[in-house]
Coordinates of C-alpha atoms in Angstrom, one line a residue:
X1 CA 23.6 1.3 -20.7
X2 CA 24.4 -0.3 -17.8
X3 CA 22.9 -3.9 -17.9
X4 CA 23.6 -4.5 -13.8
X5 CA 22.1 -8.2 -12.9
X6 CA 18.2 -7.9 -11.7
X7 CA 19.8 -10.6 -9.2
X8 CA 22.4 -9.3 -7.2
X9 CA 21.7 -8.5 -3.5
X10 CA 22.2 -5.0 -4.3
X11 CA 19.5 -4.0 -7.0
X12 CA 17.4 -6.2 -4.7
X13 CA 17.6 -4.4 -1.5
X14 CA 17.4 -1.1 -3.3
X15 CA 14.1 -2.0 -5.1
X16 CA 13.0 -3.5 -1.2
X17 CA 14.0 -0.8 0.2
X18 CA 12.2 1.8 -2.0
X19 CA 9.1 -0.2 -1.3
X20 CA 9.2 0.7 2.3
X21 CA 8.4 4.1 1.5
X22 CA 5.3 3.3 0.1
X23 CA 4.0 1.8 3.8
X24 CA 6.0 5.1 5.8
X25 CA 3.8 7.5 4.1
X26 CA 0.4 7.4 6.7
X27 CA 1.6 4.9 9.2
X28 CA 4.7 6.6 10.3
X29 CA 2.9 9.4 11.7
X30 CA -0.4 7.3 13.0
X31 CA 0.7 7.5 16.4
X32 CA 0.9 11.6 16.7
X33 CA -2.6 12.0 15.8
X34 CA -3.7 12.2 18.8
X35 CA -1.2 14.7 19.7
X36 CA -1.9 16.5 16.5
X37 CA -5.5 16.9 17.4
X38 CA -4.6 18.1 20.9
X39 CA -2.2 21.2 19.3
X40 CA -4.8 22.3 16.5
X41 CA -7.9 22.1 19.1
X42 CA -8.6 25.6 17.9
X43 CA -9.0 24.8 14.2
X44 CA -12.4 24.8 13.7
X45 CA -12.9 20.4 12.5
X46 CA -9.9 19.7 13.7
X47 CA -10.8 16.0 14.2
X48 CA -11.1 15.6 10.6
X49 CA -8.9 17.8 9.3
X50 CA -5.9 16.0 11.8
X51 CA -7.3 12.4 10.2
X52 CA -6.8 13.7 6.5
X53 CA -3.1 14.7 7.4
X54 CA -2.7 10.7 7.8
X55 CA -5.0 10.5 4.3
X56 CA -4.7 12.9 1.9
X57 CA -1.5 11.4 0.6
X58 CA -3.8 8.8 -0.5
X59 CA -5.6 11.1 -2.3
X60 CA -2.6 12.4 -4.4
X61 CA -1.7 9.0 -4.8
X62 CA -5.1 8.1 -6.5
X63 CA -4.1 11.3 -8.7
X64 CA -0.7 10.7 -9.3
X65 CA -0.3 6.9 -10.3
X66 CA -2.3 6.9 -13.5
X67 CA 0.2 9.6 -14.4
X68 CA 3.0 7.8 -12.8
X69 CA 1.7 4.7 -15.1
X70 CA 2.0 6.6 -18.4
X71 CA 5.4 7.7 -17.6
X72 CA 7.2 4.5 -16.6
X73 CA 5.5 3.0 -20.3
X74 CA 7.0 5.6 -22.1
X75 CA 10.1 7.8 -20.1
X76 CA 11.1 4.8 -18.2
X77 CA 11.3 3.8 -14.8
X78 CA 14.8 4.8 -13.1
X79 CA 14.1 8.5 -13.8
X80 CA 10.7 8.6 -12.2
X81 CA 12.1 6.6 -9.1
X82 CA 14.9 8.7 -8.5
X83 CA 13.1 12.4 -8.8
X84 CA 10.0 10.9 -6.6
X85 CA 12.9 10.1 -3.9
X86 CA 14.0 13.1 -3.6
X87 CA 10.7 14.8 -3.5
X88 CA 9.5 12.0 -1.0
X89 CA 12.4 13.4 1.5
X90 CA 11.6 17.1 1.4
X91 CA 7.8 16.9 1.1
X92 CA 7.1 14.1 3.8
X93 CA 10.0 16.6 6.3
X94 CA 8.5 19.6 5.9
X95 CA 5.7 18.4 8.8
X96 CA 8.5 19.0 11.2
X97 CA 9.0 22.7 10.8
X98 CA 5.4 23.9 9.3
X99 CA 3.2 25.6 11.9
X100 CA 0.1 25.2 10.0
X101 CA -2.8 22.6 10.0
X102 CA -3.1 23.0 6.3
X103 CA 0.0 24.0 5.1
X104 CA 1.1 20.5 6.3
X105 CA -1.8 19.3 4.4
X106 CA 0.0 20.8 1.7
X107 CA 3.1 19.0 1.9
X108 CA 1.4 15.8 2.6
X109 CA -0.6 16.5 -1.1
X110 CA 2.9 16.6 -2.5
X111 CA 4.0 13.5 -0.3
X112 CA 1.5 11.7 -2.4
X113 CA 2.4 12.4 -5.5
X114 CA 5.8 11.3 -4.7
X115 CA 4.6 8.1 -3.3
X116 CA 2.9 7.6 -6.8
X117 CA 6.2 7.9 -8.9
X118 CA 8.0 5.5 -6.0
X119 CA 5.2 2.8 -5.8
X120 CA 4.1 2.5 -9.8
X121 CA 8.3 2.9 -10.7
X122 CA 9.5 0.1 -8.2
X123 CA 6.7 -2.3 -9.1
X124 CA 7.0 -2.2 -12.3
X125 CA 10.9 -2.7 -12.3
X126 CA 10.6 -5.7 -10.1
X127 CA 7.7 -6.9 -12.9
X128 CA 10.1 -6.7 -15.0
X129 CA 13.1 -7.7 -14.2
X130 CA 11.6 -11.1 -12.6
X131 CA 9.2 -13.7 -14.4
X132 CA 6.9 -16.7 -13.4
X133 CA 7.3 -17.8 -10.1
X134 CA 10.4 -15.6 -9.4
X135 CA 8.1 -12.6 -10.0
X136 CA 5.4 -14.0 -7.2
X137 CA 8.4 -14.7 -4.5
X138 CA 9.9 -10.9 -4.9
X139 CA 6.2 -9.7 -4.6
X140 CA 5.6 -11.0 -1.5
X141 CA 9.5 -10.4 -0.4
X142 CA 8.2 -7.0 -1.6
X143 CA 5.3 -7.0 0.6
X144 CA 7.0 -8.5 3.2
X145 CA 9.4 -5.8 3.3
X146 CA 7.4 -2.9 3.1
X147 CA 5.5 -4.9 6.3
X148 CA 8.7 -4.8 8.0
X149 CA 9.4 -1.3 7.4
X150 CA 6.0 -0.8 8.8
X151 CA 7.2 -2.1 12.1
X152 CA 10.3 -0.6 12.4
X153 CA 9.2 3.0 11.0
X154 CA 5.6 2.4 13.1
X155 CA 7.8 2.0 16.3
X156 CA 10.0 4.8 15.8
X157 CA 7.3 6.8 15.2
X158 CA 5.5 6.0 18.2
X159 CA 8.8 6.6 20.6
X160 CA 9.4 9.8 18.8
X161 CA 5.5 11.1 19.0
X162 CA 5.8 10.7 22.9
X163 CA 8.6 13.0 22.6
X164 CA 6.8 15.8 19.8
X165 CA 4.4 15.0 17.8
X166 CA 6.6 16.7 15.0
X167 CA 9.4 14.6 15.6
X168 CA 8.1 11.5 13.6
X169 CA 7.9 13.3 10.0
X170 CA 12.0 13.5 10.4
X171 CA 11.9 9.7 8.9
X172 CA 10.8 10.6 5.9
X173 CA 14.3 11.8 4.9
X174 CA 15.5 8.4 4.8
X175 CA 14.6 8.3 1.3
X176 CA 17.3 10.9 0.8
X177 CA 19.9 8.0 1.5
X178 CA 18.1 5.5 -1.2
X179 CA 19.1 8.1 -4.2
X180 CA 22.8 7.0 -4.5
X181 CA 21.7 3.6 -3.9
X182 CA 19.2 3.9 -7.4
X183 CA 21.9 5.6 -9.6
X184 CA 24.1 2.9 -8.7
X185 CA 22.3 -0.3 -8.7
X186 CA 19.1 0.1 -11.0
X187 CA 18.7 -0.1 -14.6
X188 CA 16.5 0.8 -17.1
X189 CA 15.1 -2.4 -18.2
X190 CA 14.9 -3.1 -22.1
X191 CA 11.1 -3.0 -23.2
X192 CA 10.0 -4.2 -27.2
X193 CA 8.0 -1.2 -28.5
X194 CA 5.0 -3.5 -29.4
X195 CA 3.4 -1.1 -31.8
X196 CA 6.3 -0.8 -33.9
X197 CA 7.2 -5.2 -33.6
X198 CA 6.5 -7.5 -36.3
X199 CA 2.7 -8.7 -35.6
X200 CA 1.9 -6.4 -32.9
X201 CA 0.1 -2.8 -33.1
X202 CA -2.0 -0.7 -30.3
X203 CA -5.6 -2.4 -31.5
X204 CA -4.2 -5.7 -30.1
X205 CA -2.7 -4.6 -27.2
X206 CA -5.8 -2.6 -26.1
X207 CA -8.0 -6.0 -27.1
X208 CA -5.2 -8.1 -24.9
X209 CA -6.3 -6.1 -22.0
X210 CA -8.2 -8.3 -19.6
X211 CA -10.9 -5.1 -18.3
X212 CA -13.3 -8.0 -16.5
X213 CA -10.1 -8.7 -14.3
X214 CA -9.0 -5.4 -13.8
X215 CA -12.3 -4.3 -12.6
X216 CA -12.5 -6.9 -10.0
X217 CA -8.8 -6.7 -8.8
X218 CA -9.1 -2.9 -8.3
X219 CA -12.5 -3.0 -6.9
X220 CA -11.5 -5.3 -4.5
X221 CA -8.3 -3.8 -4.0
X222 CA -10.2 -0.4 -2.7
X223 CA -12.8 -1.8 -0.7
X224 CA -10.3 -4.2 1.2
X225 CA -8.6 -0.7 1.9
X226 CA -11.3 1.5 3.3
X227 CA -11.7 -1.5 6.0
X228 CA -7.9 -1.7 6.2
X229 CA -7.4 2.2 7.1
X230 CA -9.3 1.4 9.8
X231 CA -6.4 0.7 11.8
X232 CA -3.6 3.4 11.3
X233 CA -6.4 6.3 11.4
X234 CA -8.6 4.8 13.9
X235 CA -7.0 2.6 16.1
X236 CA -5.0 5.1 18.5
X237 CA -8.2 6.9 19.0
X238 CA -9.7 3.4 20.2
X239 CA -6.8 2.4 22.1
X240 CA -6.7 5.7 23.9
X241 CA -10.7 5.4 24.9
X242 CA -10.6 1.5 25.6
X243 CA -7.5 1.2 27.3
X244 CA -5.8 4.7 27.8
X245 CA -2.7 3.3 25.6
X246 CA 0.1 5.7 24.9
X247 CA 1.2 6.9 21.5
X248 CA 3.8 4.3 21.8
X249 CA 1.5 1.4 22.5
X250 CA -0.6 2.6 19.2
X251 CA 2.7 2.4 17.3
X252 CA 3.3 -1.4 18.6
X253 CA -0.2 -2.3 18.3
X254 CA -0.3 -1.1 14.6
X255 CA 3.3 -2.3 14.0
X256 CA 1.9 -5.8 15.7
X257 CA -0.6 -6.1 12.7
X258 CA 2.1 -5.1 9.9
X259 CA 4.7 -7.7 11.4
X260 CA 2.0 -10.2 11.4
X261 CA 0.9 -9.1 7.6
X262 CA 5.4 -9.7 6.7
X263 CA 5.2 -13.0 7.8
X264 CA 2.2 -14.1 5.6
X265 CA 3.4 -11.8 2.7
X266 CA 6.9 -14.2 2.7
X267 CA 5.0 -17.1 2.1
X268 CA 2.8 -15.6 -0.8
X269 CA 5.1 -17.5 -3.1
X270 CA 4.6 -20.7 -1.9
X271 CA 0.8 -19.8 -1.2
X272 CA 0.5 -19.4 -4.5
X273 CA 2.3 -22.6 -5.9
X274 CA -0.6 -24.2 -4.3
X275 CA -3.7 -22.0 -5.1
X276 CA -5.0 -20.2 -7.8
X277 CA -5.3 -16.5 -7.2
X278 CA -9.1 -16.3 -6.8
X279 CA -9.1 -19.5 -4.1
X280 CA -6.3 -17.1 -2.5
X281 CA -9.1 -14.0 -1.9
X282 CA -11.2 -16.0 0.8
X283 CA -8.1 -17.0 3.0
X284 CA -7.3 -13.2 2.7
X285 CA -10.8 -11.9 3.7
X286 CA -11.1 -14.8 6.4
X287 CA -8.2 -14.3 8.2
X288 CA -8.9 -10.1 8.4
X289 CA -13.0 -10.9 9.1
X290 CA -12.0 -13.2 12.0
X291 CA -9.2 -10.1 12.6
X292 CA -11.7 -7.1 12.9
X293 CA -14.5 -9.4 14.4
X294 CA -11.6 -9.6 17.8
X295 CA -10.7 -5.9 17.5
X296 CA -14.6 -4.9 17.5
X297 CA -15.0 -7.4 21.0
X298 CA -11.9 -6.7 22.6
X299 CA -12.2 -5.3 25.8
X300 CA -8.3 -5.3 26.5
X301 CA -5.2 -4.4 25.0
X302 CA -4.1 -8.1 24.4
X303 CA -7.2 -9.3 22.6
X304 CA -6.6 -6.4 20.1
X305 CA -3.3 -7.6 19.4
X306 CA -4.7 -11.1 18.6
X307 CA -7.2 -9.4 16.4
X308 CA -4.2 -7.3 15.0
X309 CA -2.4 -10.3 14.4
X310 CA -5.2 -12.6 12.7
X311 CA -6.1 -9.7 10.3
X312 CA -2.6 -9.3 9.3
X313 CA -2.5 -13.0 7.9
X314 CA -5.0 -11.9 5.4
X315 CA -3.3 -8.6 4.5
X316 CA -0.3 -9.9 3.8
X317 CA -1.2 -11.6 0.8
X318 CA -4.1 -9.2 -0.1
X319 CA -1.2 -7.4 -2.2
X320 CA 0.9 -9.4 -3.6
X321 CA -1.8 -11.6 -5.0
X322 CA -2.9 -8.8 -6.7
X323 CA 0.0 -6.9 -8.0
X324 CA 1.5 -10.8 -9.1
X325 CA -2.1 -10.9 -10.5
X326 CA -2.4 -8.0 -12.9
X327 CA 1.2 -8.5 -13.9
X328 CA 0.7 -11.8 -15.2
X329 CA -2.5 -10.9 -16.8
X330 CA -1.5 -7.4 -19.0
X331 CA 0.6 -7.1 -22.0
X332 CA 4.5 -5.9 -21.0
X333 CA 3.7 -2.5 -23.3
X334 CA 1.1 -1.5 -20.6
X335 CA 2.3 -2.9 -17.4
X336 CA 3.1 0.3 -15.6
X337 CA 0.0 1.8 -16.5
X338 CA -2.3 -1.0 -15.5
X339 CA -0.1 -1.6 -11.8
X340 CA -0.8 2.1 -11.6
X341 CA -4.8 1.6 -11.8
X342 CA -3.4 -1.2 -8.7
X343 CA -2.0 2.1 -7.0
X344 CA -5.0 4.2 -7.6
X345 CA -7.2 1.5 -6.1
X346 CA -5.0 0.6 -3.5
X347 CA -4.9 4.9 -1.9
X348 CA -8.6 5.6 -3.1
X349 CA -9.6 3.1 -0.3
X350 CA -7.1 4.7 1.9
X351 CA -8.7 8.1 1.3
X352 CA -12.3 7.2 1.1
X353 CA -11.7 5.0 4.8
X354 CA -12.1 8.0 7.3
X355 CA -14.4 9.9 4.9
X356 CA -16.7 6.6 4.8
X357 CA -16.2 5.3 8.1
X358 CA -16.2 8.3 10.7
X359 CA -19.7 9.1 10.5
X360 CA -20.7 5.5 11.0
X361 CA -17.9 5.2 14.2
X362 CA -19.5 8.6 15.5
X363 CA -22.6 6.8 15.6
X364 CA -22.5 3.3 16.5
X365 CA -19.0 3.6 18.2
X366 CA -15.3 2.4 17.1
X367 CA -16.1 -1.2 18.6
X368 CA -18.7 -1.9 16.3
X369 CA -17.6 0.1 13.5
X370 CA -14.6 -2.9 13.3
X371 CA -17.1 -6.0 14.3
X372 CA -19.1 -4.6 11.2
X373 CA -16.2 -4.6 8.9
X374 CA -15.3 -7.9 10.0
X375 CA -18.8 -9.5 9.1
X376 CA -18.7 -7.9 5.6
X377 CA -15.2 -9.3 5.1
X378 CA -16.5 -12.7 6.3
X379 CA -19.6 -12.5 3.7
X380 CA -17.2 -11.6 1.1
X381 CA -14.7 -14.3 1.6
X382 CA -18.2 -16.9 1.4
X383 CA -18.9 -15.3 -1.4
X384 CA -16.1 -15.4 -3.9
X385 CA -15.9 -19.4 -2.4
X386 CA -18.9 -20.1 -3.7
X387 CA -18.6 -18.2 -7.1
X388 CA -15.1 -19.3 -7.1
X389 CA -16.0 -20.8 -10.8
X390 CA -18.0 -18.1 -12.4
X391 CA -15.2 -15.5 -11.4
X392 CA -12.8 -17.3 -12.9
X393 CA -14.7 -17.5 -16.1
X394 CA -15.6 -13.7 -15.9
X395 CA -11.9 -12.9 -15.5
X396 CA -10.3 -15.4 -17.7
X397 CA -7.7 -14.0 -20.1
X398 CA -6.0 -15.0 -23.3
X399 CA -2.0 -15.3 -23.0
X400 CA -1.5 -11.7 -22.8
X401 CA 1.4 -10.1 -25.6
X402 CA 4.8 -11.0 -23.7

């Protein structure tokens, strides 16, 4: 087996650059919704139905990553990553030559899944291969990264949905040119089969298994993302009422918040040198309440990029505090499994934000919809500041089996 070093600027750029795919699955095509809407008018909902093409890989996602998690703890990870690649390319294309609303719904079901394999796969490698305070840098290099991506694959998509609306789901192939990349520069990492190792069996592995932690982390985790998916699904519609903004302008204005959310995600390591990870959670939910307050009182295009901008401070450590979080706290023998319950938290929020939010924007209006979400961020940062003690004692854990 090819033990190739975890550190050399290849394996890292691969494993940084198969994040990135994880991000291009919604927002790359946020800024032809519009568009979308305007081609399948005669499909009866088509409002909804055009929102779930940016959201049902979430769905998939929610479904595939616990099955993603099992594989990666027992088939390994390099296999996984390499077949969801390739199905990432041909599923996420195949919304540039389909002619129908829901057979593109289809291939962005499929999209999903493959996102699962890519996400649960590369985060668990890079768990792996990386320890202590190395592991929290790469995780928010990681996050930073996939941020990055955001705004380069946000701003392509927005040039190339003022051409076609179609044009946009062309990216997606770009994880075609990543395969040769993983056969070449990842390995399978070794991993100690705990059940069958001197002192260890499956009873204490399961009792090593901080659930208290877990429950909060994903629970968090989805709720932060029903507010989050407020931006990619709703904010061209917004931008387009308020301001009369171009696809284009939706793509920088949503590529504004991601670039925003890479700088703070490069500094998660030194963040987190400083701060425990629950005194991290009310920076995070400050910065996006103050973020979504400005959106929700914006009356310009300029004020919305400030909002953008504040809110992507605090969502650019939202994950790598927890993905460094849940990594540190499980056993090794069920790492990919319990960073897939991380995915399936993540995309449920993602899925569940239109569903959720829609009937309340129909109502009150966009504006409020985001000044609301902003208040209940605010409250929630207050409140884990002033629990800050009795969270850590619910979620303490003993020194989980290395």
């Amino acid at each position: 087996m090819n033990q190739s070093n975890p550190n050399s600027i290849l394996t890292k750029a691969t494993l940084l650059l198969a994040s990135t795919l994880t991000v291009m699955s919604g927002a790359t095509i946020a800024p032809s919704l519009p568009a979308m809407q305007d081609h399948f008018a005669s499909v009866e909902n088509a409002a909804i139905w055009v929102r779930l093409v940016l959201t049902v890989p979430a769905l998939f996602i929610v479904i595939g990553s616990p099955i993603a998690g099992v594989i990666v703890d027992r088939m390994g990870r390099k296999p996984l990553l390499i077949v969801s690649a390739v199905l990432y390319g041909f599923a996420g294309g195949s919304g540039y030559v389909l002619n129908s609303l829901f057979a593109i719904l289809g291939g962005r079901a499929l999209l999903g899944l493959a996102v699962a394999g890519v996400m649960v796969s590369a985060t668990t490698l890079i768990a792996d291969y990386y320890i202590r305070q190395a592991r929290a840098t790469f995780m928010g290099l990681q996050a930073a990264f996939m941020g990055l991506g955001g705004v380069l694959f946000l701003s392509a998509g927005g040039s190339l949905a003022s051409a076609s609306w179609r044009y946009p789901f062309l990216i997606y192939l770009f994880s075609w040119v990543l395969v040769p990349l993983i056969l070449i520069s990842i390995y399978e990492p070794r991993r100690v089969n705990y059940a069958e190792s001197p002192g260890g069996n499956q009873s204490e592995i399961n009792a090593s298994i901080p659930v208290n932690l877990l429950i909060l982390v994903y629970g968090v985790t989805t709720l932060s993302q029903v507010v989050f998916y407020l931006i990619p699904v709703q904010l061209p519609f917004y931008l387009r009422s308020l301001t009369n903004a171009t696809p284009a302008q939706s793509g920088i204005a949503i590529a504004f918040c991601t670039l925003f959310s890479a700088f703070a995600s490069l500094s998660y390591g030194k963040v987190k040198a400083r701060l425990d990870f629950v005194s991290i959670l009310p920076v995070i939910f400050g910065f996006m309440g103050i973020g979504y307050g400005i959106i929700g009182l914006a009356g310009n295009y300029g004020l919305i990029l400030l909002g953008l901008a504040t809110a992507g401070l605090g969502l650019g450590l939202l994950m790598p505090n927890m993905t460094v979080w849940v990594s540190f706290a499980v056993p090794d023998a069920v790492r990919g499994r319990a960073l897939g319950g991380l995915s399936t938290a993540l995309f449920l929020g993602q899925f569940l934000s239109p569903i959720l939010t829609q009937p309340v924007s129909q109502n009150v209006g966009l504006g409020l919809t985001y000044a609301f979400s902003g208040a209940l961020l605010l409250v929630l940062g207050i409140a884990f500041t002033v629990t800050k003690q009795q969270v850590i004692a619910l979620t303490a854990v003993s020194k989980p089996v290395q």
